[in-house]
Coordinates of C-alpha atoms and ligand atoms in Angstrom, one line a residue:
M86 CA -91.7 42.4 -43.8
R87 CA -90.6 45.1 -46.3
D88 CA -87.0 45.5 -47.3
R89 CA -85.9 43.8 -44.1
E90 CA -88.1 46.2 -42.1
V91 CA -90.0 44.6 -39.2
G92 CA -93.1 46.1 -37.6
M93 CA -93.4 44.9 -34.0
Y94 CA -96.2 45.8 -31.6
C95 CA -96.1 45.0 -27.9
C96 CA -99.0 45.4 -25.5
G97 CA -97.7 48.0 -22.9
P98 CA -98.5 48.5 -19.3
T99 CA -101.8 49.4 -17.7
V100 CA -100.5 52.4 -15.6
Y101 CA -102.5 52.2 -12.4
D102 CA -99.8 50.8 -10.2
Y103 CA -96.1 49.9 -10.3
A104 CA -95.2 47.3 -12.8
H105 CA -94.3 44.0 -11.1
I106 CA -91.3 41.9 -12.0
G107 CA -93.6 39.5 -13.9
N108 CA -94.6 42.3 -16.3
L109 CA -91.0 43.3 -16.6
R110 CA -90.0 39.7 -17.5
T111 CA -92.3 40.1 -20.6
Y112 CA -90.8 43.4 -21.6
I113 CA -87.3 42.0 -21.2
F114 CA -88.1 39.1 -23.5
E115 CA -89.6 41.5 -26.1
D116 CA -86.5 43.6 -25.9
V117 CA -84.3 40.6 -26.5
L118 CA -86.4 39.7 -29.5
R119 CA -86.1 43.2 -30.8
R120 CA -82.3 43.2 -30.3
A121 CA -81.9 39.8 -31.9
L122 CA -83.8 41.0 -35.0
T123 CA -81.7 44.2 -35.2
C124 CA -78.5 42.1 -34.9
A125 CA -79.8 39.9 -37.7
G126 CA -79.9 42.9 -39.9
F127 CA -83.6 43.9 -39.7
K128 CA -84.7 47.5 -39.1
V129 CA -87.3 47.2 -36.4
K130 CA -90.1 49.6 -35.9
H131 CA -91.2 48.9 -32.4
V132 CA -94.5 50.2 -31.1
M133 CA -95.8 49.8 -27.5
N134 CA -99.0 51.3 -26.2
I135 CA -99.6 52.8 -22.7
T136 CA -103.0 51.7 -21.4
D137 CA -104.2 54.7 -19.5
V138 CA -107.9 54.2 -19.8
G139 CA -110.5 51.5 -20.2
H140 CA -108.9 48.4 -18.7
L141 CA -111.6 47.1 -16.4
T142 CA -111.0 44.8 -13.5
S143 CA -112.7 42.0 -15.3
D144 CA -112.0 40.6 -18.7
A145 CA -115.8 40.4 -19.2
D146 CA -116.1 44.2 -19.4
T147 CA -117.5 44.5 -16.0
G148 CA -116.0 46.1 -12.9
E149 CA -114.3 49.4 -12.5
D150 CA -111.7 51.0 -14.7
K151 CA -108.3 50.2 -13.1
I152 CA -107.0 53.8 -13.6
E153 CA -110.0 55.3 -11.8
I154 CA -109.5 52.8 -8.9
G155 CA -105.8 53.9 -8.7
A156 CA -107.0 57.6 -8.6
K157 CA -109.4 56.9 -5.7
R158 CA -106.8 54.9 -3.8
E159 CA -104.2 57.7 -4.1
H160 CA -106.5 60.7 -4.0
K161 CA -105.1 61.9 -7.3
S162 CA -106.8 62.5 -10.6
A163 CA -106.8 59.6 -13.1
W164 CA -104.5 61.6 -15.4
E165 CA -102.0 62.1 -12.6
V166 CA -102.1 58.4 -11.6
A167 CA -101.5 57.4 -15.3
E168 CA -98.6 59.9 -15.7
F169 CA -96.9 58.9 -12.4
Y170 CA -96.9 55.2 -13.2
T171 CA -96.0 55.7 -16.9
K172 CA -92.9 57.6 -15.7
N173 CA -92.1 54.9 -13.2
F174 CA -92.5 52.2 -15.8
F175 CA -90.0 53.9 -18.1
S176 CA -87.6 54.4 -15.3
D177 CA -87.8 50.6 -14.5
T178 CA -87.3 49.7 -18.2
E179 CA -84.3 52.1 -18.4
K180 CA -82.7 50.4 -15.4
L181 CA -83.2 47.1 -17.1
N182 CA -81.6 48.4 -20.3
I183 CA -84.7 47.8 -22.3
I184 CA -84.5 49.8 -25.4
R185 CA -87.4 52.3 -25.5
P186 CA -89.7 51.5 -28.4
E187 CA -89.7 54.1 -31.1
I188 CA -93.4 54.8 -30.7
T189 CA -95.2 54.7 -27.3
P190 CA -98.7 56.0 -27.8
K191 CA -101.2 56.4 -25.0
A192 CA -104.8 55.1 -25.3
T193 CA -106.1 58.5 -24.3
G194 CA -104.0 60.1 -27.1
T195 CA -105.7 58.0 -29.8
I196 CA -109.4 58.2 -29.0
P197 CA -110.3 59.6 -32.5
E198 CA -108.6 56.6 -34.2
Q199 CA -110.4 54.2 -31.9
V200 CA -113.7 55.8 -32.6
E201 CA -113.0 55.7 -36.4
L202 CA -112.2 52.0 -36.1
I203 CA -115.4 51.2 -34.2
K204 CA -117.3 53.1 -36.9
K205 CA -115.8 50.8 -39.6
I206 CA -116.6 47.7 -37.5
E207 CA -120.2 49.0 -37.1
K208 CA -120.5 49.7 -40.8
N209 CA -119.4 46.1 -41.6
G210 CA -122.2 44.8 -39.4
F211 CA -120.3 43.4 -36.4
T212 CA -121.7 45.5 -33.6
Y213 CA -124.8 45.9 -31.4
R214 CA -125.9 48.3 -28.7
T215 CA -126.7 47.4 -25.1
E216 CA -127.7 49.4 -22.1
D217 CA -124.0 50.0 -21.3
G218 CA -122.2 50.1 -24.5
I219 CA -121.4 49.1 -28.1
Y220 CA -120.5 45.5 -28.3
F221 CA -118.7 43.3 -30.8
D222 CA -120.8 40.3 -31.9
T223 CA -118.3 37.4 -32.0
S224 CA -120.9 35.0 -33.6
K225 CA -120.5 37.0 -36.8
L226 CA -117.0 35.8 -37.3
K227 CA -116.6 32.3 -38.5
D228 CA -113.3 31.6 -36.9
Y229 CA -113.5 33.7 -33.7
G230 CA -111.0 32.4 -31.2
K231 CA -108.6 30.8 -33.6
L232 CA -105.5 32.1 -31.9
A233 CA -106.4 30.5 -28.6
R234 CA -108.1 27.5 -30.4
L235 CA -111.3 28.4 -28.5
K236 CA -114.2 26.1 -29.2
K237 CA -117.5 28.0 -29.1
E238 CA -119.4 25.0 -27.8
N239 CA -117.1 25.1 -24.7
L240 CA -117.9 28.7 -24.0
K241 CA -121.3 28.4 -22.4
A242 CA -122.4 31.6 -20.8
G243 CA -120.9 31.8 -17.3
A244 CA -118.7 28.8 -17.6
R245 CA -115.5 30.8 -17.6
I246 CA -116.8 34.3 -18.4
E247 CA -119.1 36.4 -16.3
I248 CA -122.6 36.9 -17.7
V249 CA -123.3 40.5 -18.6
E250 CA -126.8 41.9 -19.1
G251 CA -127.6 42.4 -22.8
K252 CA -124.6 40.5 -24.2
K253 CA -125.7 38.1 -27.0
N254 CA -122.8 35.7 -26.7
P255 CA -120.5 35.2 -23.7
T256 CA -117.4 36.0 -25.8
D257 CA -118.8 39.3 -27.0
F258 CA -116.9 42.3 -25.8
A259 CA -117.2 46.1 -25.4
L260 CA -115.9 48.4 -28.1
W261 CA -117.3 51.5 -26.4
K262 CA -118.7 51.8 -22.9
F263 CA -121.1 54.4 -21.8
S264 CA -120.3 56.6 -18.8
P265 CA -122.7 55.7 -15.9
H266 CA -125.9 57.9 -15.9
D267 CA -125.4 58.8 -12.3
Q268 CA -121.8 59.7 -12.2
K269 CA -119.2 61.6 -14.1
R270 CA -116.1 59.7 -15.0
Q271 CA -112.7 61.5 -14.9
M272 CA -111.8 60.2 -18.4
E273 CA -114.7 60.3 -20.9
W274 CA -115.2 61.4 -24.4
D275 CA -118.0 62.2 -26.8
S276 CA -118.7 59.7 -29.6
P277 CA -121.3 58.9 -32.2
W278 CA -122.8 56.5 -29.6
G279 CA -122.8 58.7 -26.6
I280 CA -120.4 59.9 -23.9
G281 CA -118.1 57.1 -22.7
F282 CA -114.7 55.5 -23.1
P283 CA -113.2 52.8 -25.3
G284 CA -113.1 49.2 -24.4
W285 CA -109.7 47.8 -23.6
H286 CA -109.0 45.8 -26.7
I287 CA -109.8 48.4 -29.4
E288 CA -106.8 50.6 -28.5
C289 CA -104.3 48.0 -29.5
S290 CA -106.0 47.4 -32.9
A291 CA -106.3 51.2 -33.5
M292 CA -102.7 52.0 -32.5
S293 CA -101.0 49.0 -34.3
M294 CA -103.0 49.9 -37.5
K295 CA -102.1 53.6 -37.2
Y296 CA -98.4 53.0 -36.9
L297 CA -97.7 49.7 -38.6
G298 CA -100.5 49.3 -41.1
E299 CA -103.4 46.9 -41.4
T300 CA -101.1 43.8 -41.5
F301 CA -97.8 43.9 -39.7
D302 CA -95.1 41.4 -38.8
I303 CA -94.9 40.6 -35.0
H304 CA -97.2 41.1 -32.1
C305 CA -96.0 40.3 -28.6
G306 CA -97.4 40.1 -25.1
G307 CA -97.7 37.7 -22.1
I308 CA -99.6 34.4 -22.5
D309 CA -102.6 35.7 -20.5
H310 CA -103.5 37.9 -23.5
I311 CA -104.1 34.9 -25.9
P312 CA -107.6 33.9 -25.0
V313 CA -109.2 37.3 -24.6
H314 CA -107.2 40.5 -25.4
H315 CA -105.4 39.2 -28.5
T316 CA -108.3 37.0 -29.6
N317 CA -110.4 40.2 -29.6
E318 CA -107.8 42.3 -31.3
I319 CA -107.8 39.8 -34.2
A320 CA -111.6 39.8 -34.3
Q321 CA -111.9 43.6 -34.4
S322 CA -109.2 44.1 -37.0
E323 CA -110.5 41.4 -39.3
A324 CA -114.0 42.8 -39.0
A325 CA -112.8 46.3 -39.9
T326 CA -110.4 45.4 -42.7
G327 CA -111.1 41.9 -43.8
K328 CA -107.3 41.2 -43.4
E329 CA -105.3 39.2 -40.9
P330 CA -103.7 41.8 -38.8
V331 CA -100.6 39.9 -37.6
K332 CA -98.2 37.5 -39.2
Y333 CA -96.5 36.2 -36.1
W334 CA -97.8 36.2 -32.6
V335 CA -95.0 35.8 -29.9
H336 CA -96.1 35.3 -26.3
G337 CA -94.0 35.1 -23.2
E338 CA -94.7 32.7 -20.3
F339 CA -95.3 33.9 -16.8
L340 CA -93.1 34.6 -13.9
V341 CA -94.6 32.6 -11.1
I342 CA -94.3 32.5 -7.3
G343 CA -94.8 29.0 -6.0
K344 CA -97.6 27.9 -8.3
E345 CA -99.2 31.3 -8.5
K346 CA -98.9 33.8 -11.3
M347 CA -97.3 37.0 -10.1
A348 CA -100.1 39.6 -10.3
K349 CA -100.9 43.1 -9.3
R350 CA -104.4 42.1 -8.4
A351 CA -103.1 39.9 -5.6
G352 CA -102.2 43.1 -3.7
S353 CA -98.7 42.1 -2.8
F354 CA -96.3 42.0 -5.7
T355 CA -92.6 42.5 -6.1
T356 CA -91.4 45.6 -7.9
L357 CA -88.0 46.2 -9.3
Q358 CA -87.5 48.7 -6.5
S359 CA -88.1 46.0 -3.9
L360 CA -85.4 43.9 -5.5
I361 CA -83.0 46.9 -5.6
D362 CA -83.7 47.4 -1.8
E363 CA -82.6 43.8 -1.4
G364 CA -79.3 44.6 -3.0
I365 CA -80.2 43.2 -6.3
E366 CA -78.9 45.1 -9.3
P367 CA -81.6 45.5 -12.0
L368 CA -79.4 43.9 -14.6
A369 CA -79.1 40.9 -12.4
Y370 CA -82.8 40.5 -12.7
R371 CA -82.5 40.8 -16.4
F372 CA -79.8 38.1 -16.3
F373 CA -82.1 35.9 -14.2
C374 CA -84.9 36.2 -16.9
L375 CA -82.4 35.2 -19.5
T376 CA -81.6 32.0 -17.7
A377 CA -85.1 30.7 -18.7
H378 CA -86.5 30.3 -22.2
Y379 CA -89.2 32.9 -22.7
R380 CA -91.8 30.2 -23.5
S381 CA -91.1 28.5 -20.1
Q382 CA -92.5 29.5 -16.8
L383 CA -89.9 31.0 -14.5
T384 CA -90.2 30.6 -10.8
F385 CA -89.3 33.7 -8.8
D386 CA -86.9 32.9 -6.0
I387 CA -84.7 35.5 -4.4
N388 CA -81.8 33.1 -4.0
A389 CA -82.0 32.2 -7.7
V390 CA -81.9 36.0 -8.5
K391 CA -78.9 36.3 -6.2
S392 CA -77.1 33.5 -8.1
A393 CA -78.0 35.3 -11.3
Q394 CA -76.2 38.4 -9.8
L395 CA -73.1 36.2 -9.4
G396 CA -73.5 35.0 -13.0
L397 CA -73.5 38.6 -14.2
L398 CA -70.6 39.4 -12.0
R399 CA -68.6 36.5 -13.6
M400 CA -69.2 38.2 -16.9
T401 CA -68.2 41.7 -15.7
D402 CA -65.1 40.3 -14.0
F403 CA -64.2 38.6 -17.2
M404 CA -64.5 41.9 -19.1
E405 CA -62.3 43.6 -16.5
R406 CA -59.8 40.9 -16.7
L407 CA -59.6 41.1 -20.5
D408 CA -59.0 44.8 -20.1
E409 CA -56.1 44.3 -17.8
V410 CA -54.2 41.8 -20.0
K411 CA -50.6 43.1 -20.5
E412 CA -49.0 40.3 -22.4
S413 CA -47.8 41.3 -25.9
V414 CA -48.4 37.9 -27.6
T415 CA -50.8 35.0 -27.4
K416 CA -49.2 31.7 -26.8
K417 CA -52.1 29.5 -27.7
D418 CA -54.4 29.2 -30.8
I419 CA -57.7 30.6 -29.5
S420 CA -59.4 31.4 -32.8
K421 CA -61.3 28.1 -32.7
V422 CA -62.6 28.9 -29.2
M423 CA -63.8 32.3 -30.3
G424 CA -65.3 31.0 -33.6
K425 CA -67.2 28.2 -31.7
A426 CA -68.6 30.6 -29.1
R427 CA -69.8 33.0 -31.9
D428 CA -71.4 30.1 -33.9
D429 CA -73.0 28.6 -30.8
F430 CA -74.4 31.9 -29.6
R431 CA -75.9 32.7 -32.9
K432 CA -77.3 29.2 -33.4
F433 CA -79.0 29.3 -30.0
I434 CA -80.4 32.8 -30.4
E435 CA -81.7 32.0 -33.8
D436 CA -83.4 28.9 -32.4
D437 CA -86.4 30.8 -31.0
L438 CA -84.3 32.9 -28.7
N439 CA -82.8 30.2 -26.6
T440 CA -81.1 32.5 -24.1
P441 CA -80.3 29.8 -21.5
K442 CA -78.3 27.9 -24.0
A443 CA -76.7 31.1 -25.3
L444 CA -75.6 31.9 -21.7
A445 CA -74.2 28.4 -21.3
A446 CA -72.2 28.9 -24.5
I447 CA -70.8 32.1 -23.1
S448 CA -70.0 30.4 -19.9
D449 CA -67.9 27.7 -21.7
F450 CA -66.2 30.5 -23.7
M451 CA -65.3 32.4 -20.5
R452 CA -64.0 29.3 -18.8
E453 CA -61.6 28.5 -21.7
I454 CA -60.3 32.0 -22.1
N455 CA -59.9 32.4 -18.3
A456 CA -57.8 29.2 -18.3
V457 CA -55.6 30.8 -21.0
M458 CA -55.3 34.0 -19.0
D459 CA -54.4 32.0 -15.9
R460 CA -51.3 30.9 -17.8
N461 CA -50.6 34.4 -18.9
A462 CA -50.9 33.1 -22.4
L463 CA -53.4 35.7 -23.8
G464 CA -52.0 38.7 -25.6
R465 CA -53.4 42.2 -25.6
E466 CA -54.6 42.2 -29.2
D467 CA -56.5 38.9 -28.7
A468 CA -57.9 40.1 -25.4
R469 CA -59.4 43.0 -27.3
K470 CA -61.0 40.6 -29.8
M471 CA -62.4 38.5 -26.9
R472 CA -63.9 41.7 -25.4
D473 CA -65.4 42.6 -28.8
T474 CA -66.9 39.1 -29.0
M475 CA -68.5 39.6 -25.6
L476 CA -69.8 43.0 -26.7
D477 CA -71.4 41.4 -29.7
F478 CA -73.2 38.9 -27.5
D479 CA -74.3 41.8 -25.4
R480 CA -76.0 43.5 -28.3
V481 CA -78.6 40.8 -27.9
L482 CA -78.4 40.2 -24.1
G483 CA -78.4 43.9 -23.1
L484 CA -76.4 43.4 -19.9
R485 CA -74.3 46.6 -20.3
L486 CA -71.1 44.6 -20.4
G487 CA -69.4 47.5 -22.2
E488 CA -69.8 49.7 -19.2
T489 CA -67.5 47.7 -17.0
G490 CA -63.8 47.7 -17.2
K491 CA -61.2 50.4 -17.0
E492 CA -63.5 53.1 -15.7
N493 CA -62.4 53.9 -12.2
A494 CA -64.6 55.7 -9.8
P495 CA -63.4 59.2 -8.7
G496 CA -61.6 59.4 -5.3
E497 CA -64.7 60.9 -3.7
V498 CA -66.8 57.9 -4.7
Q499 CA -64.2 55.5 -3.6
K500 CA -64.0 57.1 -0.2
L501 CA -67.7 56.9 0.2
V502 CA -67.7 53.2 -0.8
S503 CA -65.1 52.3 1.8
D504 CA -67.0 54.3 4.5
R505 CA -70.1 52.5 3.6
D506 CA -68.4 49.1 3.7
K507 CA -67.1 49.9 7.2
L508 CA -70.6 50.8 8.4
R509 CA -72.0 47.6 6.9
K510 CA -69.4 45.6 8.7
E511 CA -70.6 47.3 11.9
K512 CA -74.1 46.4 10.9
K513 CA -75.1 50.1 10.7
F514 CA -77.4 49.5 7.7
K515 CA -79.4 52.7 7.9
E516 CA -76.3 54.9 7.8
S517 CA -74.7 52.7 5.1
D518 CA -77.9 53.1 3.0
L519 CA -77.6 56.9 3.3
I520 CA -74.1 56.7 1.9
R521 CA -75.3 54.4 -0.9
N522 CA -77.8 57.2 -1.9
K523 CA -75.0 59.8 -1.8
I524 CA -73.0 57.6 -4.1
K525 CA -76.0 57.3 -6.4
E526 CA -76.4 61.1 -6.5
L527 CA -72.8 61.2 -7.8
G528 CA -73.8 58.8 -10.6
W529 CA -72.4 55.5 -9.3
E530 CA -73.9 52.3 -8.0
V531 CA -72.4 50.0 -5.4
L532 CA -72.7 46.2 -5.9
D533 CA -72.0 44.0 -2.9
T534 CA -70.1 41.0 -4.1
P535 CA -68.4 38.1 -2.3
K536 CA -65.1 39.9 -3.2
G537 CA -66.2 43.1 -1.5
P538 CA -68.1 46.1 -2.9
K539 CA -67.8 47.1 -6.5
V540 CA -68.9 50.3 -8.2
K541 CA -70.4 50.8 -11.5
K542 CA -71.4 54.0 -13.4
I543 CA -75.2 54.3 -13.5
Ligands
AMP1723 P1 -100.6 44.7 -17.7 O1 -99.8 45.9 -17.2 O2 -101.3 44.0 -16.6 O3 -101.4 45.1 -18.9 O4 -99.5 43.7 -18.2 C1 -98.3 44.1 -18.9 C2 -97.7 42.8 -19.6 O5 -97.2 41.9 -18.5 C3 -98.6 42.0 -20.5 O6 -97.9 41.7 -21.6 C4 -98.9 40.8 -19.6 O7 -99.2 39.7 -20.4 C5 -97.6 40.6 -18.9 N1 -97.8 39.9 -17.6 C6 -98.7 40.0 -16.6 N2 -98.5 39.2 -15.6 C7 -97.3 38.5 -15.9 C8 -96.5 37.5 -15.2 N3 -96.8 37.1 -14.0 N4 -95.4 37.1 -15.8 C9 -95.0 37.6 -17.0 N5 -95.7 38.5 -17.7 C10 -96.8 39.0 -17.2
ZN1724 ZN1 -102.8 45.1 -26.3

């Protein structure tokens, strides 16, 4: 940390398919962390890579490249597939109000840096060559696996990692893979070792070093990355520089369905779009994620997400209500309520991002202020202060609370909203969906609430 500057690196998406809402949970938690640091006065330099090559279907460096699988499936080039899903990913994160990291390099855009890093690791004596690539020899590092507290004696070949021909130790991993002799890959590059492509882990070491230096402050990702990907990132970076690359590792727990981890591999996964199709607003999904601590598993349940939508609505209703206050004076001392809410919120966020407790503190605050408003005892000036307090909370939560309130939809939009509502009551959902799209084209979004439809500017 230099002069209150924080370097933060987050593993980005592998862009061979749509992101699922489990992936998005991780990016939401990272965004909350970044926002909390910013609010605490740090200047955050946030880097997130795009994995557009080299992530094989198996952690043991076997199987096919996921991007090339996507290309076959969709009859597109690997480059087109990567571009399509990268765009889609950023469109999802935008809908979830995730602040775009300042630097979002692609693996394919940093091949020379990856090759240079492998050359350093080779020069320091940590590599060997097999039939299919250049491998990292994990037995050369005394404390390999320290992040995951892996015990070498427990890692007998084949016990939990596939055996790969030519590998000296089961935990060894590819730095550079050779293209197959009999086929031309769509994504391949020349290198000092032969034509091929980088192993999955090297990109993150190369990119974090390039943008944040050999040692930086925070590295995030989902917990699945601890035993292999991040363990290998540490090994590579230490072998190259002799320094610990990361001061703080911060990992988010999984979103699960039943007892299963949500995964793309399973074939059926829930995307943000599928939630939107169910009438869930993206920010309601963000709210749902905030109801759990990032280090706890969160079970996906559509009804729980719908309750989160109501939770969000309570907040936006509160903002609107504050906006509509007309009384000139406040007839109750509310400074303590506001002070306590601010103190509690800050205390909970600073306590390892305890968002569920922070939301509970806001809920108490809203209940007390609503009670004051019920008695017409809140004045305009104080209502504005309450609104500012909520907006300060929202700098961390990112629920776009500032975009609700006075803004009224134009007549044309209001007419479409009531036409759509009529069609829905007649159960003509196809027609009503067409109108929803028209409303969207005009830049507004309809939210179906127990109090009837509401519109919000997109
Ligand atoms: P991927 O696109 O597979 O490389 O994953 C992108 C991010 O999502 C990584 O940080 C993963 O650790 C994370 N991730 C994968 N599955 C889940 C899940 N079910 N819940 C939360 N995060 C996940
Ligand atoms: Zn990574």
